Short mmCIF file of C-alpha atoms in Angstrom, two decimals:
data_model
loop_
_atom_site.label_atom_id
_atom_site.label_comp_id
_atom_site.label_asym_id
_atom_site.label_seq_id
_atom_site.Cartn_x
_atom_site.Cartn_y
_atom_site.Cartn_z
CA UNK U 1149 72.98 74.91 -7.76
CA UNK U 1150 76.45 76.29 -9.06
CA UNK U 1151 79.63 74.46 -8.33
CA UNK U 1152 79.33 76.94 -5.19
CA UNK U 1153 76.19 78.04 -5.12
CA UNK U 1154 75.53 80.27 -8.08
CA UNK U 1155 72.07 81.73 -9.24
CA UNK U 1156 70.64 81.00 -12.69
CA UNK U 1157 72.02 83.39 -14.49
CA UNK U 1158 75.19 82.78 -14.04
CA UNK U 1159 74.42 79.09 -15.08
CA UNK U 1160 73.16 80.72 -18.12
CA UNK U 1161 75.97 82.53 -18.90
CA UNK U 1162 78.06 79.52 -18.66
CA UNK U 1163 76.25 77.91 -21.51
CA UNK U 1164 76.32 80.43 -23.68
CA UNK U 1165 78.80 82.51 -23.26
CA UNK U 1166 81.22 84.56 -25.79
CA UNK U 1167 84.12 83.37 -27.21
CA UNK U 1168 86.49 84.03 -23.91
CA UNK U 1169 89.69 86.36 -24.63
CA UNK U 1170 93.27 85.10 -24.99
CA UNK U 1171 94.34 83.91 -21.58
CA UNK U 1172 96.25 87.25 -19.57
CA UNK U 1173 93.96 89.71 -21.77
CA UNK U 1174 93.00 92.72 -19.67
CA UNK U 1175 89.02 93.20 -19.29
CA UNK U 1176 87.32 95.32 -20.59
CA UNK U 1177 85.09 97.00 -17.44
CA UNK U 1178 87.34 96.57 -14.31
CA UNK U 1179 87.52 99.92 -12.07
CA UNK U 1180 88.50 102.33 -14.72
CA UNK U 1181 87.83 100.77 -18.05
CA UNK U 1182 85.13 100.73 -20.69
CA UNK U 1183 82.54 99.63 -19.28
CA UNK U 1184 79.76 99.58 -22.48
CA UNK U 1185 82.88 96.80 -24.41
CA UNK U 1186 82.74 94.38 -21.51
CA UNK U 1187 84.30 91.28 -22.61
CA UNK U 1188 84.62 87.42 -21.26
CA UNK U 1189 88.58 86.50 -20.01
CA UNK U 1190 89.65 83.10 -19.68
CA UNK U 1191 93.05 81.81 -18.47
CA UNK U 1192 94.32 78.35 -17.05
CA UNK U 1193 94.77 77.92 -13.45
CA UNK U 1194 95.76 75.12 -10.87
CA UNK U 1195 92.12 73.84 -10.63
CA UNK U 1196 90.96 74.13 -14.58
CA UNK U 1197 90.14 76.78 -17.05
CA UNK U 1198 89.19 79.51 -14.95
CA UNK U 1199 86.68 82.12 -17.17
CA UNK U 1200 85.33 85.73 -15.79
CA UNK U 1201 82.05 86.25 -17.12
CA UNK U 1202 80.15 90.01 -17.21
CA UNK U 1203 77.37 90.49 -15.49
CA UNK U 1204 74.53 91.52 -18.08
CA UNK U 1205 72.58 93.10 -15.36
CA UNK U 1206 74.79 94.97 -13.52
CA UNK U 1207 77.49 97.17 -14.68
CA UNK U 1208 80.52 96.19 -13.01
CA UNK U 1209 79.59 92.47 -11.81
CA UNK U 1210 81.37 89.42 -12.56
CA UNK U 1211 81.13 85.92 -12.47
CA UNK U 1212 84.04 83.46 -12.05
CA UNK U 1213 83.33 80.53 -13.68
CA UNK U 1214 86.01 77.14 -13.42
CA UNK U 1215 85.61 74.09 -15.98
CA UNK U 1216 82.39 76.08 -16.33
CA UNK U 1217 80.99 75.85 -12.85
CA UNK U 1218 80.18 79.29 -11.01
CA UNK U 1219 82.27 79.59 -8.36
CA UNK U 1220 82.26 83.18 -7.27
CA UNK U 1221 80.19 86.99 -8.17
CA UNK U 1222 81.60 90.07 -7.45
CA UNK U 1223 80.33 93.47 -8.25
CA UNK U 1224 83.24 95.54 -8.20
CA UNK U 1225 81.18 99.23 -7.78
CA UNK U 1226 79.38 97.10 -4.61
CA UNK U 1227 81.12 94.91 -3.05
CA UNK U 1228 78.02 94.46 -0.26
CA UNK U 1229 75.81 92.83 -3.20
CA UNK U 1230 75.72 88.98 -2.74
CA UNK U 1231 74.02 87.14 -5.79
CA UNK U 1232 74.82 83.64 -4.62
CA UNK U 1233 72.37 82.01 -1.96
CA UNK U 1234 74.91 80.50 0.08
CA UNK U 1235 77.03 83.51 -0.22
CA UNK U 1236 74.08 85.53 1.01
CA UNK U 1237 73.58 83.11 3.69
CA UNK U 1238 77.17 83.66 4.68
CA UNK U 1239 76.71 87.01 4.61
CA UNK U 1240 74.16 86.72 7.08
CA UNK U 1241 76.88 85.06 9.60
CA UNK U 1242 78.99 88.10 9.01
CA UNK U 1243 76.50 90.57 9.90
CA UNK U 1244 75.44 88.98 12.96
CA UNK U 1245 78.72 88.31 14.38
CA UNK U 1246 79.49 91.22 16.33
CA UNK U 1247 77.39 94.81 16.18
CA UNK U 1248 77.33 96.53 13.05
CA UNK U 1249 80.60 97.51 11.49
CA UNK U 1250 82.46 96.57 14.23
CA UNK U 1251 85.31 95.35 12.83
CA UNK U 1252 86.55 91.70 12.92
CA UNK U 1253 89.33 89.63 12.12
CA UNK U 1254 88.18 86.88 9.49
CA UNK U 1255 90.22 83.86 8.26
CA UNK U 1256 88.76 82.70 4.62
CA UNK U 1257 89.61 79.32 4.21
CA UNK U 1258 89.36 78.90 0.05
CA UNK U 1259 89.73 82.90 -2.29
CA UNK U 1260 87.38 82.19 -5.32
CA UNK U 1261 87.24 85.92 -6.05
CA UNK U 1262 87.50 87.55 -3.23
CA UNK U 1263 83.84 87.91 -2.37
CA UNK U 1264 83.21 87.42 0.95
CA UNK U 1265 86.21 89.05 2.05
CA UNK U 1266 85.17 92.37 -0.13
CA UNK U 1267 81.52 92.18 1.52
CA UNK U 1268 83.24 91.92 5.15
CA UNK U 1269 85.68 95.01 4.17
CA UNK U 1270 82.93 97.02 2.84
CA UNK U 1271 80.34 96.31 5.61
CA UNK U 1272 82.54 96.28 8.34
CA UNK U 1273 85.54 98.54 7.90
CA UNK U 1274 89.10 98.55 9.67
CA UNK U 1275 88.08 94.58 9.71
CA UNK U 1276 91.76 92.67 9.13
CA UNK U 1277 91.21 89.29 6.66
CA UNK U 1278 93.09 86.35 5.97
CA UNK U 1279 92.50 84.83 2.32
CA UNK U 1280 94.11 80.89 2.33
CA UNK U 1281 93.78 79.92 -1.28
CA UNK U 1282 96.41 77.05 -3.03
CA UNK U 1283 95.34 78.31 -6.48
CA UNK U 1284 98.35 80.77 -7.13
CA UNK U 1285 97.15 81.45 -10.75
CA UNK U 1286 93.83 81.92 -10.00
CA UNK U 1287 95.03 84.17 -7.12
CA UNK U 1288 97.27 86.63 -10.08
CA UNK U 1289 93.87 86.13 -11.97
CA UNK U 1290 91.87 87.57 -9.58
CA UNK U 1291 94.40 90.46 -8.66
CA UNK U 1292 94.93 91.07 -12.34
CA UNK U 1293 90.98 91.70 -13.10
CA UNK U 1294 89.35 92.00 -9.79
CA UNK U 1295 91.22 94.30 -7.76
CA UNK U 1296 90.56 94.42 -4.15
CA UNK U 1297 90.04 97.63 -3.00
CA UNK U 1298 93.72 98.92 -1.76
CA UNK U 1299 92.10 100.16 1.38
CA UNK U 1300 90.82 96.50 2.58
CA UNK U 1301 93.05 94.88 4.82
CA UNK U 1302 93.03 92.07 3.58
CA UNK U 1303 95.89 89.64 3.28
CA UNK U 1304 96.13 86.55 0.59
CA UNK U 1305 98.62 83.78 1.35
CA UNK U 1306 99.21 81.01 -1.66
CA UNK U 1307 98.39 77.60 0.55
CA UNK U 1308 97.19 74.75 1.43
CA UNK U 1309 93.55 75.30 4.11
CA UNK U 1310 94.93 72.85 6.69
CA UNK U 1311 98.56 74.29 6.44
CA UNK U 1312 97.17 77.83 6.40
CA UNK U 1313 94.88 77.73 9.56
CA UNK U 1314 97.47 75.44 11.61
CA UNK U 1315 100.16 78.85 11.09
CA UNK U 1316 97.92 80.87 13.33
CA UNK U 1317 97.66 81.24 16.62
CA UNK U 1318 95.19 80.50 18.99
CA UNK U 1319 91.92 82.56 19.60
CA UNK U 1320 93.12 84.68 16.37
CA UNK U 1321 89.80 84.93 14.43
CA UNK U 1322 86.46 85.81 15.05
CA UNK U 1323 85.18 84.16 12.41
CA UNK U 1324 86.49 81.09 10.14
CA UNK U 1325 84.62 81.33 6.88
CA UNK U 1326 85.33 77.89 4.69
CA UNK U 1327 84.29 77.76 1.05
CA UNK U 1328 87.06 75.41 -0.26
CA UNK U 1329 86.26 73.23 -3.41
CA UNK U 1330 88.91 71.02 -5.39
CA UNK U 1331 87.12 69.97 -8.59
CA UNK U 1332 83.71 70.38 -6.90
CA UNK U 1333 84.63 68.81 -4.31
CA UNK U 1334 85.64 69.57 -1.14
CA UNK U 1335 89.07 67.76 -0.05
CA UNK U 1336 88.77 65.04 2.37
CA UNK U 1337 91.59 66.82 4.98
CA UNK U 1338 88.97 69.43 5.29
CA UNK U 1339 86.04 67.15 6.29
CA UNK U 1340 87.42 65.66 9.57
CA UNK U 1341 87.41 66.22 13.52
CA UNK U 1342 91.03 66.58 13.21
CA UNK U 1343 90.23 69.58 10.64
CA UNK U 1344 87.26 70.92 13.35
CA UNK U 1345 89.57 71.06 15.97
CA UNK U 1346 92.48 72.74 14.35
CA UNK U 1347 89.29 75.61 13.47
CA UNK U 1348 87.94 75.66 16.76
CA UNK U 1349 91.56 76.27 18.72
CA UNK U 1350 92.23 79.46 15.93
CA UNK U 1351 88.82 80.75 17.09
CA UNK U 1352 88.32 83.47 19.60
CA UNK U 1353 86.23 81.85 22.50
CA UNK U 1354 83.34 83.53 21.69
CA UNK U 1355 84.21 83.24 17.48
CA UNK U 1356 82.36 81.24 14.90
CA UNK U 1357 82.25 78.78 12.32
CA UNK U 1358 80.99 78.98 9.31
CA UNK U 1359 81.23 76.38 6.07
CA UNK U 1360 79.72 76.05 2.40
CA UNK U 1361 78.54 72.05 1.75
CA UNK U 1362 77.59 70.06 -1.06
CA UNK U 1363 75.52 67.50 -1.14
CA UNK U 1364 72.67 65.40 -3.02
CA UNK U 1365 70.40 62.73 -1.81
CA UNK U 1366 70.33 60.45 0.13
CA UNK U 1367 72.67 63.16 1.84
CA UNK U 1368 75.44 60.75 3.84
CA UNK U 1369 78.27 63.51 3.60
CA UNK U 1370 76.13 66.21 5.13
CA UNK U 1371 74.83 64.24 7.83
CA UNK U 1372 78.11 63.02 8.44
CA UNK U 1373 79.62 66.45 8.58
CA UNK U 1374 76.87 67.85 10.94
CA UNK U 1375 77.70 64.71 13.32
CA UNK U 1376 81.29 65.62 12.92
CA UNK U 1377 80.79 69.25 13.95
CA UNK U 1378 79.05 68.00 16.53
CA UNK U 1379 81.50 66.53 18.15
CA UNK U 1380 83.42 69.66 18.09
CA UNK U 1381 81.31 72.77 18.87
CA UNK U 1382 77.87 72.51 21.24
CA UNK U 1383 75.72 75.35 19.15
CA UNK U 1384 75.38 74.42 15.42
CA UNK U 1385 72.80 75.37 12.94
CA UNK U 1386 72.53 74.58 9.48
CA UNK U 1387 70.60 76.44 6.53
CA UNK U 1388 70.31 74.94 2.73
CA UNK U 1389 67.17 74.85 0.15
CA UNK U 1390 63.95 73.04 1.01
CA UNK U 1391 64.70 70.62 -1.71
CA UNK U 1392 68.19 69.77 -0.33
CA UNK U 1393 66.72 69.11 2.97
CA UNK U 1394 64.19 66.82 1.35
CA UNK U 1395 66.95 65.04 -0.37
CA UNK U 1396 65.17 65.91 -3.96
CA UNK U 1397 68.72 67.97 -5.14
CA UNK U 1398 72.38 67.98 -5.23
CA UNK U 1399 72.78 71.89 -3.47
CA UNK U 1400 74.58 73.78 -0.92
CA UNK U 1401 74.41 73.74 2.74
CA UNK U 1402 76.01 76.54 4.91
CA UNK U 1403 76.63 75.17 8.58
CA UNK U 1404 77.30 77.58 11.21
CA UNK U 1405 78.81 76.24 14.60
CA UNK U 1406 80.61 77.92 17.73
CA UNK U 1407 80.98 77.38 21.41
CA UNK U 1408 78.57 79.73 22.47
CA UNK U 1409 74.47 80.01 21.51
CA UNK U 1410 74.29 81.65 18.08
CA UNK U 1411 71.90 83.92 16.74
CA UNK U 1412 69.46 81.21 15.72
CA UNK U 1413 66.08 82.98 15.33
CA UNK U 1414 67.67 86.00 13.24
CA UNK U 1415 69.45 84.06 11.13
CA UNK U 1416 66.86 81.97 10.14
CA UNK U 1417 64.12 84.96 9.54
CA UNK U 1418 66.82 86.05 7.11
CA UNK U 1419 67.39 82.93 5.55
CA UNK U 1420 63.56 82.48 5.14
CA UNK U 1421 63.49 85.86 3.66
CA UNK U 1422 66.15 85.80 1.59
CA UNK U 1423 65.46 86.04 -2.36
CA UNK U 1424 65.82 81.95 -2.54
CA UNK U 1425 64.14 81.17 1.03
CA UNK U 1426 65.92 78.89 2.88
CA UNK U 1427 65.70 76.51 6.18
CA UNK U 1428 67.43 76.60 8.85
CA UNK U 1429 67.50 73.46 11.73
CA UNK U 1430 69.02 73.59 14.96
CA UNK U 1431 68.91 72.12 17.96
CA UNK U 1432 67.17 68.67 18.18
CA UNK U 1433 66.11 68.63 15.17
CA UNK U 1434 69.22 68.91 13.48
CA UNK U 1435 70.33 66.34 15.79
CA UNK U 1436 67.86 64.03 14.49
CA UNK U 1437 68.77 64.74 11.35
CA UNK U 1438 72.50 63.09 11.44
CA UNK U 1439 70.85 59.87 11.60
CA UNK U 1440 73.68 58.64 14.11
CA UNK U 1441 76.12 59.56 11.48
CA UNK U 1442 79.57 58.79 12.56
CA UNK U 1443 81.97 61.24 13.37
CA UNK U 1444 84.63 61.73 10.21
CA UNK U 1445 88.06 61.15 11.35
CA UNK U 1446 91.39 62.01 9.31
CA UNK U 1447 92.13 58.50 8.27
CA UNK U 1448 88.12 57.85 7.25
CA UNK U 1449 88.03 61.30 5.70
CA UNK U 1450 86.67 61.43 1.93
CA UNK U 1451 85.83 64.41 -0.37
CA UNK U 1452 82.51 65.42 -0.39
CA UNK U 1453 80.49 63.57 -3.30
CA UNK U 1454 80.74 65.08 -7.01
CA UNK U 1455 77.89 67.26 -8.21
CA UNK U 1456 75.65 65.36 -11.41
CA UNK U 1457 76.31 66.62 -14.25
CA UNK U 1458 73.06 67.99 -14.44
CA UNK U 1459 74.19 70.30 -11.76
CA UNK U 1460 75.62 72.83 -14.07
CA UNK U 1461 72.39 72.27 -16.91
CA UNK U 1462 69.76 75.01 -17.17
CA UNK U 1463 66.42 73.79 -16.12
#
């Protein structure tokens, strides 16, 4: 599990890595450069030392790597690859939210490196984005080596998640993707009803949810956040790892919620399918699985539980 889902690899590469380049060096590889002389850059943003890694394996990939988590993977020559599990998982949510390339509008709550926003662009195009991310230097880091493609519409605004979606107006998105981490944690404001319902009025009626969680055994936070949820939207689902669901690993969870019956059986044949097979519980069972959690309100909120450091550690 990578601070946000990363595959081993990129875990590898964290550990042992090349000396990283003076921080604001250009790198070597981006659209136009040499590709063969590919070399790491490192640079200090809001949240740590934020590090872009190549991708040994593909010619133009990267990995974004913060206090030497992964946090993000682009490919910049295909923008549709998704080398993360939750991201793939996510990406599922995007393709099944409205006919394909149809194009949507899409508020991503938390930037890493663009990558969900450059998969939505390039498999859905004319789609209009919103990127909330309060990491302005990582932002100008991103720009600087990862260009987004100048024909995406997409839009990134320096700012806080809660202050970002409460700007917009009502029924504005047709999907709210959240992927927001503060020092591998995600920020209590973001955890609450309070936060839920702010989501759910910005939705379209028939829009959707979707959320990347953390969590390790005995698994309190994500039951609490399902129960939470809950309490907002009446169709959730939730996918993660067999071994998170058994409460044998600290991994991600991607919860998917909305107001209207989602496209359970679909999404979880993908999920099973997917190169890491995942699970996917809905329904009763997922009810069952909150334990009678209680719902998270503002003033009880709390940021989702650190990662072991054993998280980050090649097996």
């Amino acid at each position: 599990m990578a601070r946000r889902g990363g595959p081993g690899r990129d875990k590898a590469a964290a550990k042992g890595k090349a000396p990283a380049k003076a921080a604001g060096a250009p790198a070597k590889g981006r659209r136009g450069g040499g590709r063969a002389e590919r070399e790491p850059v490192a640079r200090p943003v809001g949240g740590g030392l934020a590090e872009l890694i190549p991708d040994r394996e593909r010619p133009n990939g990267w990995s974004l790597l913060i206090d030497g988590a992964p946090q993000s993977h682009v490919d910049l020559d295909d923008p549709a690859h998704l080398s993360f599990a939750y991201q793939r998982r996510i990406g599922h949510v995007i393709d099944l939210a409205a006919p394909p390339l149809q194009p949507l509008r899409v508020l991503h709550l938390g930037g890493g490196a663009f990558t969900l926003a450059r998969y939505t662009a390039a498999t859905r195009p004319r789609s209009t984005q919103q990127i909330v991310e309060l990491d302005a230097p990582l932002v100008q880091l991103v720009r600087d080596h990862l260009p987004l493609d100048p024909q995406a519409r997409v839009r990134v605004r320096t700012a806080d998640a809660r202050e970002g979606l409460g700007k917009l107006p009502d029924d504005w998105a047709d999907l709210i993707v959240a992927d927001v981490f503060s020092g591998a944690r995600t920020p209590a404001h973001l955890t609450s009803a309070g936060f839920l319902t702010e989501v759910r009025r910005v939705l379209a009626p028939s829009g959707r949810y979707v959320a990347n969680l953390a969590d390790g055994p005995p698994l309190a936070h994500l039951r609490g956040q399902v129960a939470t949820a809950a309490a907002v939207f009446p169709e959730l689902a939730l996918a993660a790892d067999p071994v998170v669901w058994r409460g044998r690993r600290f991994g991600n969870a991607v919860l998917l919620a909305s107001a209207l019956p989602l496209p359970v059986a679909e999404f979880t044949r993908r999920v099973a399918t997917d190169p890491h097979p995942g699970r996917v519980e809905h329904g009763r069972a997922l009810g069952d699985f909150t334990g009678g959690a209680a719902v998270v309100t503002d003033e009880a909120a709390k940021p989702s539980p650190a990662p072991p450091p054993s998280v980050f550690e090649n097996p």
